[in-house]
mmCIF file of C-alpha atoms and ligand atoms in Angstrom:
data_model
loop_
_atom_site.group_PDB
_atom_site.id
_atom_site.type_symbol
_atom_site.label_atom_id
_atom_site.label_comp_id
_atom_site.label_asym_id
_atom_site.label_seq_id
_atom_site.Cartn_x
_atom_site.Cartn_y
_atom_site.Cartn_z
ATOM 1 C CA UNK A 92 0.000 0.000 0.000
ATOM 2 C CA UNK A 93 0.693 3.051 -0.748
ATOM 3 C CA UNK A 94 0.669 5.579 2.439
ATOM 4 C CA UNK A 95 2.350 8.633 4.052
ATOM 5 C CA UNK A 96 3.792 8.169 7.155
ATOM 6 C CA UNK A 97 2.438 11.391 8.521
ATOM 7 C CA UNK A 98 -0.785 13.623 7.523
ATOM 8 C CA UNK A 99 -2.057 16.547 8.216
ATOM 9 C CA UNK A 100 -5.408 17.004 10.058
ATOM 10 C CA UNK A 101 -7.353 20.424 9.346
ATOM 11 C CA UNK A 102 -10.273 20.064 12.120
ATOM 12 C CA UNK A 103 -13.069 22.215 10.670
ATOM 13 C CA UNK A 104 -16.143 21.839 13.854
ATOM 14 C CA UNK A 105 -15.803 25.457 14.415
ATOM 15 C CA UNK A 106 -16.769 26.512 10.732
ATOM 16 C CA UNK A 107 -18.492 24.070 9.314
ATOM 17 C CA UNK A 108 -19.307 22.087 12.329
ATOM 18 C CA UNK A 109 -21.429 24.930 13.731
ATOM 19 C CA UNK A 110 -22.014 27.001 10.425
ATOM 20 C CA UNK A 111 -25.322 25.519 9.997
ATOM 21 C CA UNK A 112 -26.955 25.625 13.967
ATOM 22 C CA UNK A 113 -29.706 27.793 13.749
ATOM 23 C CA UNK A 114 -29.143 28.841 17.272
ATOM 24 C CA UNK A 115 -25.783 31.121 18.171
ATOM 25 C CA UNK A 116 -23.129 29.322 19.769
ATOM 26 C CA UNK A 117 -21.051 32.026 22.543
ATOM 27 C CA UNK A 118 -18.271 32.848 20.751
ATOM 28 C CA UNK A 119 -16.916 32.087 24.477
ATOM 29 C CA UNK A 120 -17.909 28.771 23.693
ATOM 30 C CA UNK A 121 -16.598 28.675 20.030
ATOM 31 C CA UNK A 122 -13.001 29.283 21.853
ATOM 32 C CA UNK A 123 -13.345 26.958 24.220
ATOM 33 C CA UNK A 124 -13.963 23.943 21.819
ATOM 34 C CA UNK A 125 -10.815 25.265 19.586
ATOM 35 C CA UNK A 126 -8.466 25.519 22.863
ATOM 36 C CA UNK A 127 -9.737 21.987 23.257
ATOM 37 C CA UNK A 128 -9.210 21.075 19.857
ATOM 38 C CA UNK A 129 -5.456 22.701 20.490
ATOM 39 C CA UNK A 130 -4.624 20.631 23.922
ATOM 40 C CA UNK A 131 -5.828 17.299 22.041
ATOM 41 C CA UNK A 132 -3.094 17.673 19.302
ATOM 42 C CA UNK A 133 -4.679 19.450 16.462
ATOM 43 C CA UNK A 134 -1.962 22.111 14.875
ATOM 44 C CA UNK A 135 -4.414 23.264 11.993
ATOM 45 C CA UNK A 136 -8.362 24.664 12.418
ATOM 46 C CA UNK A 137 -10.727 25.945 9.961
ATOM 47 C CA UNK A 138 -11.828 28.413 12.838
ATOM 48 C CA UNK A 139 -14.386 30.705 11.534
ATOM 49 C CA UNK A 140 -15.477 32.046 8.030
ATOM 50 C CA UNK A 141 -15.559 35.748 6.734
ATOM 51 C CA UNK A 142 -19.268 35.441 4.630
ATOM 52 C CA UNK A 143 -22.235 37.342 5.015
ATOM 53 C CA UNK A 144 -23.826 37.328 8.416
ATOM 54 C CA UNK A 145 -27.428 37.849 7.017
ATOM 55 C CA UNK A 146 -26.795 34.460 4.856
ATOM 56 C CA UNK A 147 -24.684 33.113 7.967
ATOM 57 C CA UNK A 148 -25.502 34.487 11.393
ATOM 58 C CA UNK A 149 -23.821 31.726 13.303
ATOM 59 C CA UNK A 150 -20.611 33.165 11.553
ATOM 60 C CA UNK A 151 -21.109 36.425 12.908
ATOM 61 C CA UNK A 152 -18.104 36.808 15.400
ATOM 62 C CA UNK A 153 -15.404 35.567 13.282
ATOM 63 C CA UNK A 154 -13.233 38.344 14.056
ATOM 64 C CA UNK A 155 -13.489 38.086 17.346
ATOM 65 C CA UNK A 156 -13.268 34.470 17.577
ATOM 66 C CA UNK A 157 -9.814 34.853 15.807
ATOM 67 C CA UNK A 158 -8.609 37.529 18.276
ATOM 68 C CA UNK A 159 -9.445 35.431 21.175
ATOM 69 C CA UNK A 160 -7.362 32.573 19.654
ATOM 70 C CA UNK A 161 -4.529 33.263 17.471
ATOM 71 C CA UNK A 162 -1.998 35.231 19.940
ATOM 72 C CA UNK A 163 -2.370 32.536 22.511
ATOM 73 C CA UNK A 164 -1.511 29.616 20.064
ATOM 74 C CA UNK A 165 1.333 30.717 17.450
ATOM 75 C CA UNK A 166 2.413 26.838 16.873
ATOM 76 C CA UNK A 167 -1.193 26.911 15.349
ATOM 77 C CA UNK A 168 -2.619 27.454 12.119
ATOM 78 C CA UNK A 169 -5.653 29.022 11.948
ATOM 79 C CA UNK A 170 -7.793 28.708 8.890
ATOM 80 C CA UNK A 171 -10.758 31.040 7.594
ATOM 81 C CA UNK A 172 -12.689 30.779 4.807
ATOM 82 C CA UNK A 173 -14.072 32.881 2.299
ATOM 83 C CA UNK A 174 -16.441 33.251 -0.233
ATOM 84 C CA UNK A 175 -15.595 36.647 -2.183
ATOM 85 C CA UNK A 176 -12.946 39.545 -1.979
ATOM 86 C CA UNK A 177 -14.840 41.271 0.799
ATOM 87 C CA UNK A 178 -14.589 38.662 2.831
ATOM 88 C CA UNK A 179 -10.763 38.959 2.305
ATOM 89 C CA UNK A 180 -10.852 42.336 2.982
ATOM 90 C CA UNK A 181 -12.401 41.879 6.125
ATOM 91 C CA UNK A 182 -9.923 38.931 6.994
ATOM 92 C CA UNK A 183 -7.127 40.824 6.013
ATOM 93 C CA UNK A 184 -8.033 43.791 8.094
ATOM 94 C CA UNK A 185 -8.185 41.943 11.626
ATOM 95 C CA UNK A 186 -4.143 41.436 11.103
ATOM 96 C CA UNK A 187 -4.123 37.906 12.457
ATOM 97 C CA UNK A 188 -4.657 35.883 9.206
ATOM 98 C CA UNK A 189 -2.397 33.573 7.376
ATOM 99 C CA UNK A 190 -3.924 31.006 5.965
ATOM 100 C CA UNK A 191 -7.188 31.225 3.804
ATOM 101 C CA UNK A 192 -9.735 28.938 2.474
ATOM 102 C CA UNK A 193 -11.914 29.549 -0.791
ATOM 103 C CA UNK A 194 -14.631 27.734 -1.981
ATOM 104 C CA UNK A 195 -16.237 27.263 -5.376
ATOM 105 C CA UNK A 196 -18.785 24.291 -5.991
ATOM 106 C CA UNK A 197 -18.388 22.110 -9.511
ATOM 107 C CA UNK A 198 -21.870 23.031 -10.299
ATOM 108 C CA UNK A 199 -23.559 26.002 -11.184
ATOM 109 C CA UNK A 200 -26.679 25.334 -9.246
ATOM 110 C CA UNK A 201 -24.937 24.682 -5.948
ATOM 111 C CA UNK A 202 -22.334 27.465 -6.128
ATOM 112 C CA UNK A 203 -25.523 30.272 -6.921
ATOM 113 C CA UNK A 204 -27.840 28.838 -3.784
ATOM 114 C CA UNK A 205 -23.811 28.857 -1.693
ATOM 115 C CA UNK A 206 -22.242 32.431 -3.134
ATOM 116 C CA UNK A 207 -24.794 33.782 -5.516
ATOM 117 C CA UNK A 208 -22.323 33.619 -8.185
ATOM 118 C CA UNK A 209 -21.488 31.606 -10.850
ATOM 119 C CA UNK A 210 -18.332 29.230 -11.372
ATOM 120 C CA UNK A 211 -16.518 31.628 -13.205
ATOM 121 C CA UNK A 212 -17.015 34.707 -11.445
ATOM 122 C CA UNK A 213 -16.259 32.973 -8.334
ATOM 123 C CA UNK A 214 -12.808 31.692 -9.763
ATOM 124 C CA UNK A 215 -12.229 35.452 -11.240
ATOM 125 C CA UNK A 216 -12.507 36.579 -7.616
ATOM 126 C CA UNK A 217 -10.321 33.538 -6.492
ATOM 127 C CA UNK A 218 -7.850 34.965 -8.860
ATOM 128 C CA UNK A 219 -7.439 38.863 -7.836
ATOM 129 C CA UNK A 220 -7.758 37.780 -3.922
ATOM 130 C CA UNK A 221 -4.773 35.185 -4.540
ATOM 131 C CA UNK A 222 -2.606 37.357 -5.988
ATOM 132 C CA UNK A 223 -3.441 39.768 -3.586
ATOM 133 C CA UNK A 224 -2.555 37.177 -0.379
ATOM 134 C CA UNK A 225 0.802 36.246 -2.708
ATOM 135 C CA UNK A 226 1.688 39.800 -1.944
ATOM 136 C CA UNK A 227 0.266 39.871 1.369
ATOM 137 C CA UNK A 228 2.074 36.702 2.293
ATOM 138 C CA UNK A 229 -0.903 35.005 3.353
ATOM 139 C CA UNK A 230 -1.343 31.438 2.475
ATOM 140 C CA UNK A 231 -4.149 30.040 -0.116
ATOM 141 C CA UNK A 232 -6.750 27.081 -0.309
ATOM 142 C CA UNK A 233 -8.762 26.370 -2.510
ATOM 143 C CA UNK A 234 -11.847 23.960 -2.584
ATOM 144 C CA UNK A 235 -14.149 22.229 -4.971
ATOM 145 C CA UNK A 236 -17.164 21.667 -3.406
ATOM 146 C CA UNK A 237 -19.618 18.637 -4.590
ATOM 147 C CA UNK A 238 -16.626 17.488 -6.383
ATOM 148 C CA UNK A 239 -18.766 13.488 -6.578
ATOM 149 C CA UNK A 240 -22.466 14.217 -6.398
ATOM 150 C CA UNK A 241 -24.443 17.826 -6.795
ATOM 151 C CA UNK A 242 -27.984 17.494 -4.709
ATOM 152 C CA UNK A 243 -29.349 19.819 -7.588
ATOM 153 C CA UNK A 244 -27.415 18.206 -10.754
ATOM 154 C CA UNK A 245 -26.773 14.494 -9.565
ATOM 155 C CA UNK A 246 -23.586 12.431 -10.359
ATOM 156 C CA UNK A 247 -20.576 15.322 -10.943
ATOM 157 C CA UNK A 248 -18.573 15.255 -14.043
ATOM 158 C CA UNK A 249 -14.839 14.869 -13.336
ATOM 159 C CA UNK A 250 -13.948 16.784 -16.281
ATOM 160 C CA UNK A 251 -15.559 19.794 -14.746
ATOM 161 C CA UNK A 252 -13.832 18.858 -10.944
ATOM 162 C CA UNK A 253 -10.441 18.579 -13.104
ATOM 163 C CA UNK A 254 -10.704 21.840 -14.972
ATOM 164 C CA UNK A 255 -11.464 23.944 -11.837
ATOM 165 C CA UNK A 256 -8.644 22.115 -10.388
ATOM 166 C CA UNK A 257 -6.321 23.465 -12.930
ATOM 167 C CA UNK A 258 -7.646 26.845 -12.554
ATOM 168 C CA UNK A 259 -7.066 27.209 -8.784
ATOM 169 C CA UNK A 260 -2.926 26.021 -10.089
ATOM 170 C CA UNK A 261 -3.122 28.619 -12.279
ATOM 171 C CA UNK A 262 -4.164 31.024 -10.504
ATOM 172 C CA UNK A 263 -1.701 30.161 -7.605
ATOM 173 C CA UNK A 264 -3.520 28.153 -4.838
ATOM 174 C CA UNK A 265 -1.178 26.662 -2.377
ATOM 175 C CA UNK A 266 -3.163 23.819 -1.696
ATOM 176 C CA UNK A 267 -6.169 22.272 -3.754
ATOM 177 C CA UNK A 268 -8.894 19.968 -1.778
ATOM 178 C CA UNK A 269 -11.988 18.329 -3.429
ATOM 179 C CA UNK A 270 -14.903 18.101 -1.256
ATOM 180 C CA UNK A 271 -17.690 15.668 -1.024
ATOM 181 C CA UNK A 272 -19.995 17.819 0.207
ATOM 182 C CA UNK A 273 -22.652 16.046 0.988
ATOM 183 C CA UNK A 274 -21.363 12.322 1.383
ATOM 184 C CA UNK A 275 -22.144 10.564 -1.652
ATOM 185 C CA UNK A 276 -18.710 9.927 -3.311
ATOM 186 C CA UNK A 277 -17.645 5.926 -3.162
ATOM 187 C CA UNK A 278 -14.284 4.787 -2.462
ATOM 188 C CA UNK A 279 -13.495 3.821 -6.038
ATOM 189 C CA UNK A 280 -14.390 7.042 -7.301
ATOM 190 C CA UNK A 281 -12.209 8.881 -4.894
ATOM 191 C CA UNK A 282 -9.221 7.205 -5.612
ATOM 192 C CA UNK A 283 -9.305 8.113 -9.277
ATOM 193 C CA UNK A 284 -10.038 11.265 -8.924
ATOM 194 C CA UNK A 285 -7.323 11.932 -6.528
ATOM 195 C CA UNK A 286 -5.222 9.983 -8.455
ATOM 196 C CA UNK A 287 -5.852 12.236 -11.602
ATOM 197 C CA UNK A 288 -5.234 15.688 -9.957
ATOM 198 C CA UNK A 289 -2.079 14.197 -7.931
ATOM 199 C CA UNK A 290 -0.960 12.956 -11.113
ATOM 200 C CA UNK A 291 -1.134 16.213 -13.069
ATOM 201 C CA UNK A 292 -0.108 18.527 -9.621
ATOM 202 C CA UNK A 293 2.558 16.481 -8.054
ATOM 203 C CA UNK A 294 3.567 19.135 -6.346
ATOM 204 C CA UNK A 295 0.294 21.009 -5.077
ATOM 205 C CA UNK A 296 -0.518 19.743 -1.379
ATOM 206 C CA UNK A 297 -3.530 17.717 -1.922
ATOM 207 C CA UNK A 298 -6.368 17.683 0.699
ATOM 208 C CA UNK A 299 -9.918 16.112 0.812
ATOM 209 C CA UNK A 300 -13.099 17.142 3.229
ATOM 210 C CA UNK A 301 -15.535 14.273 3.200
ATOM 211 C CA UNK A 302 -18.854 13.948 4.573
ATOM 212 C CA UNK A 303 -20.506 10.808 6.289
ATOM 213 C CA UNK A 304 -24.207 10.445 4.942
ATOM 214 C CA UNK A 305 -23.502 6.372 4.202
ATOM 215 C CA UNK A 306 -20.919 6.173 6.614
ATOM 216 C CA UNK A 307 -18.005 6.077 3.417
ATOM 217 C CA UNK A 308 -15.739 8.646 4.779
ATOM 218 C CA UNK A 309 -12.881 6.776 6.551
ATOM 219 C CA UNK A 310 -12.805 4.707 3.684
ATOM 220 C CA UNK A 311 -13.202 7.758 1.292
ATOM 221 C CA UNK A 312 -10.454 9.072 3.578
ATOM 222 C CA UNK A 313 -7.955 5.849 2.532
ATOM 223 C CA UNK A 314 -9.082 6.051 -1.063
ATOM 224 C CA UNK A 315 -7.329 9.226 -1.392
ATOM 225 C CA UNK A 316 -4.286 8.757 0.975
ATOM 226 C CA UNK A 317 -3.642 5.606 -1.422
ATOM 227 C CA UNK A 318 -3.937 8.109 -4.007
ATOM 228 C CA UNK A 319 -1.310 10.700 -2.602
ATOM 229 C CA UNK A 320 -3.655 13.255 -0.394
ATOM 230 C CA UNK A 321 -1.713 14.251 2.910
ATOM 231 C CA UNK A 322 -4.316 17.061 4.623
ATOM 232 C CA UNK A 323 -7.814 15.820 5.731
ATOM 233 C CA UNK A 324 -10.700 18.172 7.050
ATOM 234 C CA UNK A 325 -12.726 16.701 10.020
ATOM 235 C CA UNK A 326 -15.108 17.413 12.801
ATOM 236 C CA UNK A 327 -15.637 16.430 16.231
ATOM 237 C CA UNK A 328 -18.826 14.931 17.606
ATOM 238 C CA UNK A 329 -20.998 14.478 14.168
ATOM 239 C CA UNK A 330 -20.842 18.125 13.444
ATOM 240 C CA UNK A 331 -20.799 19.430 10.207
ATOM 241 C CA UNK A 332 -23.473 20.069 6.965
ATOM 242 C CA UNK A 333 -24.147 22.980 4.888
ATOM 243 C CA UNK A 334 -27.391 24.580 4.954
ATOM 244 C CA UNK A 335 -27.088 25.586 0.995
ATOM 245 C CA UNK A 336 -26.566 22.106 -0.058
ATOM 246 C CA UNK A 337 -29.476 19.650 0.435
ATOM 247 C CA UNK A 338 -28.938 16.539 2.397
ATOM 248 C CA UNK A 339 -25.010 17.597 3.719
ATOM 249 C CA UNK A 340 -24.510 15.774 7.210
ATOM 250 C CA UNK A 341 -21.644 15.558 9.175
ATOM 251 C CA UNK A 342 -17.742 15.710 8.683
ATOM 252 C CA UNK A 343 -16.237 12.497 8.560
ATOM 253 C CA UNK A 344 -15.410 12.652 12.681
ATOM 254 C CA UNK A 345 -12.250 13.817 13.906
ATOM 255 C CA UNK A 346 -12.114 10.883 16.695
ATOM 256 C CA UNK A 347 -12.627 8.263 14.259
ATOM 257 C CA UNK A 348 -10.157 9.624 12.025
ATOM 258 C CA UNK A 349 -7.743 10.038 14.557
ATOM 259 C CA UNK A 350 -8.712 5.616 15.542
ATOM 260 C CA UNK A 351 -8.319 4.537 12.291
ATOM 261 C CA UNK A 352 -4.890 6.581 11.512
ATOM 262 C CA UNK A 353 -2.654 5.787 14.345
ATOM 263 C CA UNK A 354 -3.810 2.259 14.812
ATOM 264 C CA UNK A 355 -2.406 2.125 11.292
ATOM 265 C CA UNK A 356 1.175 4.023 12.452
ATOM 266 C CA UNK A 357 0.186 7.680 10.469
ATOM 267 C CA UNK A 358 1.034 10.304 12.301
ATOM 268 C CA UNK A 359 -1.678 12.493 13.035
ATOM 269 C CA UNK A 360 -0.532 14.064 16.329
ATOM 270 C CA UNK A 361 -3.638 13.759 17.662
ATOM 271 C CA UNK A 362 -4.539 12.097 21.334
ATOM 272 C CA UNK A 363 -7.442 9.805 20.683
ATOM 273 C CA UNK A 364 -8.527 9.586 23.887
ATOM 274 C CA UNK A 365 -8.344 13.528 24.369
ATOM 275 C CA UNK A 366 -10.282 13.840 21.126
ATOM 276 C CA UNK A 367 -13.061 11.418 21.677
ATOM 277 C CA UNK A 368 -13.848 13.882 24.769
ATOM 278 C CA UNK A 369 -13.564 17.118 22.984
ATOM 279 C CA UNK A 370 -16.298 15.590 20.518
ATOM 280 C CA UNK A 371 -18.642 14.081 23.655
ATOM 281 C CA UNK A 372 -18.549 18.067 24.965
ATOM 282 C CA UNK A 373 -18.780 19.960 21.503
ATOM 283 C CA UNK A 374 -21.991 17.808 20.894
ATOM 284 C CA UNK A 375 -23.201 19.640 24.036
ATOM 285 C CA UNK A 376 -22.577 22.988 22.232
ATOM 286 C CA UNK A 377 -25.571 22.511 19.848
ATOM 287 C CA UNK A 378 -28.144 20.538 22.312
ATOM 288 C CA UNK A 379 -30.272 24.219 22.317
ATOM 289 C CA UNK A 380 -30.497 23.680 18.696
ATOM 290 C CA UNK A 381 -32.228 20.245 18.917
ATOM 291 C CA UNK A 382 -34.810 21.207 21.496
HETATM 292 N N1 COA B 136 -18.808 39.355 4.601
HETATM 293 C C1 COA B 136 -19.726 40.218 5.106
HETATM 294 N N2 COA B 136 -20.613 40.885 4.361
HETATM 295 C C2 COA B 136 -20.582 40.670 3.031
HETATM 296 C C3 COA B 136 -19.655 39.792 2.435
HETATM 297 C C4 COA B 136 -18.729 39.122 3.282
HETATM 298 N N3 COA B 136 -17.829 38.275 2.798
HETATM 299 N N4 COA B 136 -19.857 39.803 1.106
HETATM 300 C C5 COA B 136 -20.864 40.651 0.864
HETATM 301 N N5 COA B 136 -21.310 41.178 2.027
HETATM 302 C C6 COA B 136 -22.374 42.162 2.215
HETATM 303 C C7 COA B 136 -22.249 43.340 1.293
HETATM 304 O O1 COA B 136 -21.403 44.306 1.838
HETATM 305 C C8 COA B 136 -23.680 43.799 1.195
HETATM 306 O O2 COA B 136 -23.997 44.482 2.394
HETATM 307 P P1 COA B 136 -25.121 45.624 2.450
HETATM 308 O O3 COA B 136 -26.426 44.984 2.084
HETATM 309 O O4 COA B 136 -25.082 46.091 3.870
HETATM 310 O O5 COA B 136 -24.678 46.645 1.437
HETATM 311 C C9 COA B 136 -24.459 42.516 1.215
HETATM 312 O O6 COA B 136 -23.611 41.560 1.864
HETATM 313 C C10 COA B 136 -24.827 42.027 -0.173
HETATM 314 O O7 COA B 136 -23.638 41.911 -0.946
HETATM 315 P P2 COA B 136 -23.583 41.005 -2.259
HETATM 316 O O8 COA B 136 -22.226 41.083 -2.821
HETATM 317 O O9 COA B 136 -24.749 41.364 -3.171
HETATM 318 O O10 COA B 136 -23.777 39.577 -1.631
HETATM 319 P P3 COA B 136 -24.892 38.475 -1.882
HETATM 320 O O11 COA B 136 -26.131 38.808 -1.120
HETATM 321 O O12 COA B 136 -24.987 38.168 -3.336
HETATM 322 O O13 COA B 136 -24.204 37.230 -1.130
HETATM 323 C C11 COA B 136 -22.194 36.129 -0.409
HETATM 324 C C12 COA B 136 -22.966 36.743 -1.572
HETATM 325 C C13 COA B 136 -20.995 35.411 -1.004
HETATM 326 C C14 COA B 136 -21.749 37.242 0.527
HETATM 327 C C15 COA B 136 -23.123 35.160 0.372
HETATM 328 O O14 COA B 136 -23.702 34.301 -0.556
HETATM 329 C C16 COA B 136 -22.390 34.349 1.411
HETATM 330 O O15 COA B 136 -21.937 34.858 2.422
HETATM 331 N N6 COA B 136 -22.275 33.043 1.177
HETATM 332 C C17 COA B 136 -21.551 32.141 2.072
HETATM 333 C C18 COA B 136 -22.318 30.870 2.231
HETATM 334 C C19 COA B 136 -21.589 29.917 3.138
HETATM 335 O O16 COA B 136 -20.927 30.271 4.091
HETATM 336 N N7 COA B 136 -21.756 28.636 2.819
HETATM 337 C C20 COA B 136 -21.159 27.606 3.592
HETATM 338 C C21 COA B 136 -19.740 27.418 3.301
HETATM 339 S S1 COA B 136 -19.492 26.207 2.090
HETATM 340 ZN ZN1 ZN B 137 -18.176 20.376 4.529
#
C-alpha cells in the first residue's frame, strides 16, 4: 500500500461544524472547543469564516473568535474561509490571518444557492484575492465543493472537478482539496479522482473534506491517501453540513479519524482519547439547537 507516514489534520467543527446551527453558539464557547481542539493535538483549524452574516448568522463573530485565539496559540494554524474579496478584505483587516480557504462548488446550481455567483465569477474573484494574499504573504486554499455528487445536478462530471482544479494552479492556490460535500462519493471514485489531480499537480498539497451520509468517509479518507492526499478536514462529535446544499450531514469525525490513523502508524498528532472527549462536549454545544 501506498501511504504517508504522517498527515495533516485540518479540524473544521468550528466553521463548518457549527455554520449551519440555527441557534448562536457564545463565541466564548466557540473558543473553548478550539483551545480543546489545540490541547488534544490538532496544529491546523478551519476556525471561523468571513461570509455574510445575514446568509450566515452563526458566523457572525469571526473576528473576534480569531482575536481570542490566534496570539495565545502561534504553533497553530488558523484557517478562515471565504467566499468573495470582501470577505478577504475583512480577513485581512483583523491582522491575524495567514492562511485562507476559498470555496467554489463544480456546479452552477450549488455554487448560486452557496455564493450567488457563478463558477466563473467565483474563480475570477479567487484569482485577484490570490494574488493579492501572494503579496500579502498570506497562504491560499482552494476547494471544490460537490466534487462526486451535486444534490441539484446528480452524479458530478470529473472533467468539470479537473478543470477547476487546474484553474485554482493557475491562478496560484497553495493547496487544492476536493470536497464531497454532501457524502455521496464511493471509495473507487475517490481514488481516481485523486489519483488524476495528484498525477497532473505532483507538487500542489492535496487535501480532501468528506462527509458521512452512508458512513463512506474513513474509507473515502484511505481512497485518497492511497492516491497521494496528505491534509484531511474533520469534525468532532458528528458536526458538520451545509445549509445551501441539500442533504449535507456531518464531517467524517475527527475521533474516528484520529482511531483509524494511528492504529495504522500515520502520524496524526492527535490524542485519541483527548479527542473522543472534545467531541462528547462539543456535541453539548448545539443541544439548544435540537430542542
Ligand atoms: N462578509 C460580510 N458581508 C458581506 C460579504 C462578506 N464576505 N460579502 C458581501 N457582504 C455584504 C455586502 O457588503 C452587502 O452588504 P449591504 O447589504 O449592507 O450593502 C451585502 O452583503 C450584499 O452583498 P452582495 O455582494 O450582493 O452579496 P450576496 O447577497 O450576493 O451574497 C455572499 C454573496 C458570497 C456574501 C453570500 O452568498 C455568502 O456569504 N455566502 C456564504 C455561504 C456559506 O458560508 N456557505 C457555507 C460554506 S461552504
Ligand atoms: Zn463540509
Amino acid at each position: 500500500m501506498n501511504l504517508p507516514k504522517q498527515i495533516t489534520l485540518m479540524d473544521v467543527s468550528p466553521r463548518d461544524g457549527l455554520q449551519s446551527e440555527t441557534v448562536f453558539v457564545l463565541t466564548e464557547k466557540k473558543v473553548a472547543l478550539i483551545d480543546a481542539l489545540i490541547d488534544a493535538g490538532l496544529r491546523r483549524i478551519e476556525v471561523t469564516s468571513f461570509v455574510s452574516p445575514k446568509w450566515v448568522p452563526q458566523m457572525a463573530d469571526a473576528a473576534e473568535v480569531l482575536q481570542a485565539v490566534v496570539a495565545k496559540h502561534p504553533d497553530v494554524t488558523f484557517e478562515v474561509l471565504l467566499p468573495n474579496e470582501k470577505g478577504y478584505e475583512r480577513a485581512l483587516a483583523t491582522g491575524l490571518v495567514k492562511q485562507v480557504g476559498y470555496i467554489v462548488a463544480a456546479t452552477e446550481s450549488l455554487n448560486v444557492k452557496n455564493v450567488n455567483m457563478s463558477v466563473a465569477d467565483s474563480m475570477k474573484q479567487f484569482a485577484v484575492m490570490a494574488a493579492r494574499a501572494k503579496a500579502d504573504g498570506i497562504r491560499t486554499r482552494g476547494t471544490i465543493g460537490v466534487s462526486f455528487v451535486c444534490p441539484y445536478e446528480g452524479a458530478v462530471d470529473a472533467a468539470k472537478v479537473k478543470a477547476i482544479v487546474d484553474d485554482y494552479v493557475a491562478a496560484g492556490a497553495d493547496e487544492v482539496c476536493l470536497a464531497d460535500t454532501i457524502g455521496r462519493a464511493l471509495p473507487h471514485q475517490v481514488y481516481d479522482l485523486f489519483a488524476a489531480v495528484k498525477d497532473k499537480h505532483p507538487d500542489v498539497p492535496l487535501a480532501g473534506h468528506f462527509h458521512d451520509t452512508y458512513k463512506m468517509s474513513c474509507a473515502n479518507v484511505f481512497a485518497a491517501l492511497q492516491a497521494g492526499a496528505d491534509i484531511f478536514d474533520s469534525a468532532v462529535g458528528n458536526l458538520g453540513g451545509c445549509q445551501f446544499a441539500k442533504g449535507a450531514t456531518g464531517n467524517v469525525s475527527t475521533e474516528q479519524l484520529v482511531y483509524m490513523l494511528n492504529g495504522m502508524g500515520i502520524v496524526t498528532g492527535v490524542d485519541h482519547a483527548k479527542i473522543t472527549d472534545v467531541g462528547r462536549n462539543a456535541q453539548r454545544l448545539i443541544i439548544p439547537a435540537q430542542t
